[in-house]
mmCIF file with all atom_site columns, C-alpha atoms in Angstrom:
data_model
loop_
_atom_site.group_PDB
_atom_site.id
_atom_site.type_symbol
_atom_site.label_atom_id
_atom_site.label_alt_id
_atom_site.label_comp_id
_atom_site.label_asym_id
_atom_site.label_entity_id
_atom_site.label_seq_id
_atom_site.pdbx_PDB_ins_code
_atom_site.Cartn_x
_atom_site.Cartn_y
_atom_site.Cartn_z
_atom_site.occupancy
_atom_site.B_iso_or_equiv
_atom_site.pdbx_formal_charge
_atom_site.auth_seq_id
_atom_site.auth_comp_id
_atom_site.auth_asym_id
_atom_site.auth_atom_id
_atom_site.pdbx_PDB_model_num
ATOM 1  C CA . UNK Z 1 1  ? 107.452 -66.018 -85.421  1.00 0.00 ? 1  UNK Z CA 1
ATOM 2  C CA . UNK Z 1 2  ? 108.732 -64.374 -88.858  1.00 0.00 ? 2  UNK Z CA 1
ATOM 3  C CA . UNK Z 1 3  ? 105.902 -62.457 -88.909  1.00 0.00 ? 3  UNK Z CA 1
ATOM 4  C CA . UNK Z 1 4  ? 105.362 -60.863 -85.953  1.00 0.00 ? 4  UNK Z CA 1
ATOM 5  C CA . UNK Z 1 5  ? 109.224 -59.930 -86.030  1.00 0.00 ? 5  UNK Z CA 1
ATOM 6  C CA . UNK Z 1 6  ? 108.574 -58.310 -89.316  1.00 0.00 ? 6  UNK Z CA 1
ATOM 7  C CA . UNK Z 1 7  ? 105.644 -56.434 -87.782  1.00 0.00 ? 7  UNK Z CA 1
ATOM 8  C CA . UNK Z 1 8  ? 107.735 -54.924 -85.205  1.00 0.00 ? 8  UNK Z CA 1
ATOM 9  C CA . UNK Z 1 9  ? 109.863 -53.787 -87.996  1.00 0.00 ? 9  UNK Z CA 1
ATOM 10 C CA . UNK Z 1 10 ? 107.457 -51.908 -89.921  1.00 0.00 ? 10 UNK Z CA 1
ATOM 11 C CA . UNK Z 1 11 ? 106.225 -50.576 -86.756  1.00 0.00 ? 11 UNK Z CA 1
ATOM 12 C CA . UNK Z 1 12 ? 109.917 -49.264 -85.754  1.00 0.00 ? 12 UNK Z CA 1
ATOM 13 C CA . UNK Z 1 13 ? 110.479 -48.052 -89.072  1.00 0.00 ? 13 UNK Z CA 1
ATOM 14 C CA . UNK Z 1 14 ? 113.307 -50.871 -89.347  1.00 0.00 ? 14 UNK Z CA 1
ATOM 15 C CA . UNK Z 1 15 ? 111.726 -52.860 -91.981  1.00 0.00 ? 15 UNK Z CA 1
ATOM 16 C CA . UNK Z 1 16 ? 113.475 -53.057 -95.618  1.00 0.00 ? 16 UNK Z CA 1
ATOM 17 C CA . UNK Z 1 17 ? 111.019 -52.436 -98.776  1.00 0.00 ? 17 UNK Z CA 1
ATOM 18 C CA . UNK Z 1 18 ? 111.287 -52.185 -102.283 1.00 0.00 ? 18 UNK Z CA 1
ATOM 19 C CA . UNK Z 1 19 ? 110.804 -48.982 -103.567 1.00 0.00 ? 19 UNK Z CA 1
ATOM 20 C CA . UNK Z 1 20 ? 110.103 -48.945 -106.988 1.00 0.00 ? 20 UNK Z CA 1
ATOM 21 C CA . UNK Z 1 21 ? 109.997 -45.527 -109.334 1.00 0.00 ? 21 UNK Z CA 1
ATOM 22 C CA . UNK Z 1 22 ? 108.749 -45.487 -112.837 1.00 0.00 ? 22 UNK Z CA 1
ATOM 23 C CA . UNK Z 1 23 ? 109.139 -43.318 -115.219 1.00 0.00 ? 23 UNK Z CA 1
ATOM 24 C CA . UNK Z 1 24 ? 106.298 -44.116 -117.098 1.00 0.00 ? 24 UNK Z CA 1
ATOM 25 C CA . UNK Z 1 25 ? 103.849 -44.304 -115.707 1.00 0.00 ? 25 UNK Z CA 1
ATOM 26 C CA . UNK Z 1 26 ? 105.170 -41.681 -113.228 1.00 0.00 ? 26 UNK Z CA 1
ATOM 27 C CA . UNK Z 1 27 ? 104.556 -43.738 -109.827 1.00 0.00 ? 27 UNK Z CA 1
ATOM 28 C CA . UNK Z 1 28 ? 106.501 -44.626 -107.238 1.00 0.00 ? 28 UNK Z CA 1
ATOM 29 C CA . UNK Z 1 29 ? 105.794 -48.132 -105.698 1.00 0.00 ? 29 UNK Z CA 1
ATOM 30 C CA . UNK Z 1 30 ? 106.580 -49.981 -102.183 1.00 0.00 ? 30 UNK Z CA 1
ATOM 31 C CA . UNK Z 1 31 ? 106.623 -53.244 -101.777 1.00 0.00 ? 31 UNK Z CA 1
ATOM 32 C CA . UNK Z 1 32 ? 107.411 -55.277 -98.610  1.00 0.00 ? 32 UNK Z CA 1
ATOM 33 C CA . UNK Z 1 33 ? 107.902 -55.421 -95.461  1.00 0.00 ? 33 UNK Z CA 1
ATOM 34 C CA . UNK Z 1 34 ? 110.962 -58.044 -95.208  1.00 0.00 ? 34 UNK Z CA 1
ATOM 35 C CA . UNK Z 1 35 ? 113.141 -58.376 -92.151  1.00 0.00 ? 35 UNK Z CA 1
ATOM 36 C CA . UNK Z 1 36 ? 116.400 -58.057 -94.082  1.00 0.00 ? 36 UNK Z CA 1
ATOM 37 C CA . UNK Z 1 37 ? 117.736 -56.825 -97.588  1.00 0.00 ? 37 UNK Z CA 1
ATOM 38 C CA . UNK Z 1 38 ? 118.608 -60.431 -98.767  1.00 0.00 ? 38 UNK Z CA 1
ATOM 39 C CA . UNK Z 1 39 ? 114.515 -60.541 -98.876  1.00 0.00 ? 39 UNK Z CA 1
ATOM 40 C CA . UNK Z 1 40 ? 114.054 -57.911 -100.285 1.00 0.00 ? 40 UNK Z CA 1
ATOM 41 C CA . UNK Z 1 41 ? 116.618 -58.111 -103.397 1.00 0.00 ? 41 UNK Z CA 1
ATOM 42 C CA . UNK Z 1 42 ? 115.402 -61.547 -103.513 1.00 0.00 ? 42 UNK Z CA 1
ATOM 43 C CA . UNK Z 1 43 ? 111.660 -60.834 -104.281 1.00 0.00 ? 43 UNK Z CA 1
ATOM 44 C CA . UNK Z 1 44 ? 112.267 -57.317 -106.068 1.00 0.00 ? 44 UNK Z CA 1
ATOM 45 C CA . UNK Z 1 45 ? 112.703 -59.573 -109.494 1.00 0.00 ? 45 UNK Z CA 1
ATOM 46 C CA . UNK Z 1 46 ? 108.776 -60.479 -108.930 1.00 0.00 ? 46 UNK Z CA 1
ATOM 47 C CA . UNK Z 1 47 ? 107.883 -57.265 -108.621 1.00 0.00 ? 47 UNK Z CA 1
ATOM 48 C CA . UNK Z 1 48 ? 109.947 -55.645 -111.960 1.00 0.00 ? 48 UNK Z CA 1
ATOM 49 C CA . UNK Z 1 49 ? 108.648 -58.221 -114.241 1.00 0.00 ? 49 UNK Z CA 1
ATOM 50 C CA . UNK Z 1 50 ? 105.036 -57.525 -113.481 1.00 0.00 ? 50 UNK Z CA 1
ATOM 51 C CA . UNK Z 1 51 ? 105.402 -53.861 -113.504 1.00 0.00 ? 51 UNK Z CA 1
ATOM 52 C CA . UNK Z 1 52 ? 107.267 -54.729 -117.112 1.00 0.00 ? 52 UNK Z CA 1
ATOM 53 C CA . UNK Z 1 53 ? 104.876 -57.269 -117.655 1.00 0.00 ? 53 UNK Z CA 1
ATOM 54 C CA . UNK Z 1 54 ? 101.959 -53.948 -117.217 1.00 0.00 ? 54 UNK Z CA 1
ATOM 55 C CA . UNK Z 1 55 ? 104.257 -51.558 -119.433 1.00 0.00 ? 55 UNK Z CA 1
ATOM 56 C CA . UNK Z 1 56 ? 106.117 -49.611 -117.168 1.00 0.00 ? 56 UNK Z CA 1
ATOM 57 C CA . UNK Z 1 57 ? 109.261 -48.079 -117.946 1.00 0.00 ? 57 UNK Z CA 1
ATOM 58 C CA . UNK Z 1 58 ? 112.024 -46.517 -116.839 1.00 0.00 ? 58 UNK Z CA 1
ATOM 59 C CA . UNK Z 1 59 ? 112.205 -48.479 -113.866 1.00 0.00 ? 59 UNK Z CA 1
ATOM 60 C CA . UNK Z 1 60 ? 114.244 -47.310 -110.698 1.00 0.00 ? 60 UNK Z CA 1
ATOM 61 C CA . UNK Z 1 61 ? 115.131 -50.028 -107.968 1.00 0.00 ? 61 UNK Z CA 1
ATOM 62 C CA . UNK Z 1 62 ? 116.016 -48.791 -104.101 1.00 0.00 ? 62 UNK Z CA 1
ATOM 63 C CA . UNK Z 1 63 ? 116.236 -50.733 -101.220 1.00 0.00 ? 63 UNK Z CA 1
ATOM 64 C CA . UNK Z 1 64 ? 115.326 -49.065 -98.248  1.00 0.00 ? 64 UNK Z CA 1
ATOM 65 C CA . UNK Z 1 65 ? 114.155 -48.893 -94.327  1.00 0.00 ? 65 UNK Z CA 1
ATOM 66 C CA . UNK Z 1 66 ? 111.391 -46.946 -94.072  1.00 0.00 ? 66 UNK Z CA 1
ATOM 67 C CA . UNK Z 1 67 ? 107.524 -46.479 -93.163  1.00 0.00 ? 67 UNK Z CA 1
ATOM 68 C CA . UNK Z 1 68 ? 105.444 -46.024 -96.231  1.00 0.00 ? 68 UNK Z CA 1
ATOM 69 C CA . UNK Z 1 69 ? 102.224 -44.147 -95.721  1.00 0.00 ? 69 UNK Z CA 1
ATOM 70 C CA . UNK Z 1 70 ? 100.664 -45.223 -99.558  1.00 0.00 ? 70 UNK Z CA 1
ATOM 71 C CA . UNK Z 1 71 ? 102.257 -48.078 -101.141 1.00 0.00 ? 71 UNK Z CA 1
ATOM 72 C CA . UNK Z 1 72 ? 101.607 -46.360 -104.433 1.00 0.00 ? 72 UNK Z CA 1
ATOM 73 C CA . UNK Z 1 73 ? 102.035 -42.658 -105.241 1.00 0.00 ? 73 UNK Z CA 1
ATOM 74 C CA . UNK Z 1 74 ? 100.645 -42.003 -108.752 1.00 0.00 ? 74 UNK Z CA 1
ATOM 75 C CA . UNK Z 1 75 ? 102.713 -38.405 -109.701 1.00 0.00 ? 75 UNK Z CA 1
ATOM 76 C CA . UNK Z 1 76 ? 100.766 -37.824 -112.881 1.00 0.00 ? 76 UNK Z CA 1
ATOM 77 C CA . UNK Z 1 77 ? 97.592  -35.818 -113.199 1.00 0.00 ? 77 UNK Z CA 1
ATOM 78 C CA . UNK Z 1 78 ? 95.306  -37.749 -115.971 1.00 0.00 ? 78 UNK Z CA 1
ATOM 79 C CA . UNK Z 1 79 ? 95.561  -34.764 -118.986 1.00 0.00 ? 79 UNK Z CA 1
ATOM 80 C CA . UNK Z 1 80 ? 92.867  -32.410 -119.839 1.00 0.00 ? 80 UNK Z CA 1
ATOM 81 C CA . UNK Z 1 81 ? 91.699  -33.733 -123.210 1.00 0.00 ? 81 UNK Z CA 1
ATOM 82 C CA . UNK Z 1 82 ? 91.439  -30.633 -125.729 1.00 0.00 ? 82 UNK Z CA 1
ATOM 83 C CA . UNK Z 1 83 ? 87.536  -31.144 -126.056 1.00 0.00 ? 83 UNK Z CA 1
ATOM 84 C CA . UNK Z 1 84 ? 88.163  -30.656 -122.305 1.00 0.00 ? 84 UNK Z CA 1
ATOM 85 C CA . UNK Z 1 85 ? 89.866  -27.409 -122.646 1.00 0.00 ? 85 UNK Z CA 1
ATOM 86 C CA . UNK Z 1 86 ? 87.793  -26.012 -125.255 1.00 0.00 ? 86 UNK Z CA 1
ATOM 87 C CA . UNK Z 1 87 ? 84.462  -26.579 -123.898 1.00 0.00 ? 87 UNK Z CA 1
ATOM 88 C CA . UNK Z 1 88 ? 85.699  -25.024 -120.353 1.00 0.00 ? 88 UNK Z CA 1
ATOM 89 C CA . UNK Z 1 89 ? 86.785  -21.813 -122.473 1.00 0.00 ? 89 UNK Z CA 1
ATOM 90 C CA . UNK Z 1 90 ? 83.495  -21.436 -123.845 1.00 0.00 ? 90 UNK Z CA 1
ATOM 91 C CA . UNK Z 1 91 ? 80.902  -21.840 -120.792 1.00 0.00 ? 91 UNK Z CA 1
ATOM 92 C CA . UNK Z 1 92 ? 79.948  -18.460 -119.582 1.00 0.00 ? 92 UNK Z CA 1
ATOM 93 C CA . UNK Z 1 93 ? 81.254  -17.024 -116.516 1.00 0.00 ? 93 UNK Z CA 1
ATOM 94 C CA . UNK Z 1 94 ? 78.576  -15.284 -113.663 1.00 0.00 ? 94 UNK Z CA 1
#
């Protein structure tokens, strides 16, 4: 029964998840859905300690009702290394 309420939920948009922002890495993370915010602040603990547990940092807790499209959104472009950059600089251009 629990679940299929919490499907409706998400479907409505009425479902609470965890949205979690880190600094570093620079993601932002949803976790969920739960039926209520008691859930939700309940199992956010879980979910801080192994993102702490990985290294993250900077870490930025919101409950919210929403409808994620992508439960994680990576915000950083992996670097150009310098070899990268220099190599690109010298390739001839047609």
């Amino acid at each position: 029964m629990k679940e299929a309420l919490i499907k409706i939920f998400d479907v409505l948009g009425l479902a609470f998840w965890v949205e979690i922002i880190t600094e570093t890495p620079k993601c932002t993370y949803y976790f969920g859905p739960f039926v209520n915010q008691q859930e939700a602040q309940a199992a956010k603990y879980g979910y801080i300690e192994d993102l702490e547990d990985e290294g993250a940092q900077g870490i930025i807790v919101t409950l919210k009702r929403c409808k994620p499209t992508r439960l994680t959104i990576f915000d950083e472009l992996p670097e150009q290394t310098e070899l990268d950059k220099s190599s690109s600089l010298s390739k001839p251009i047609f």
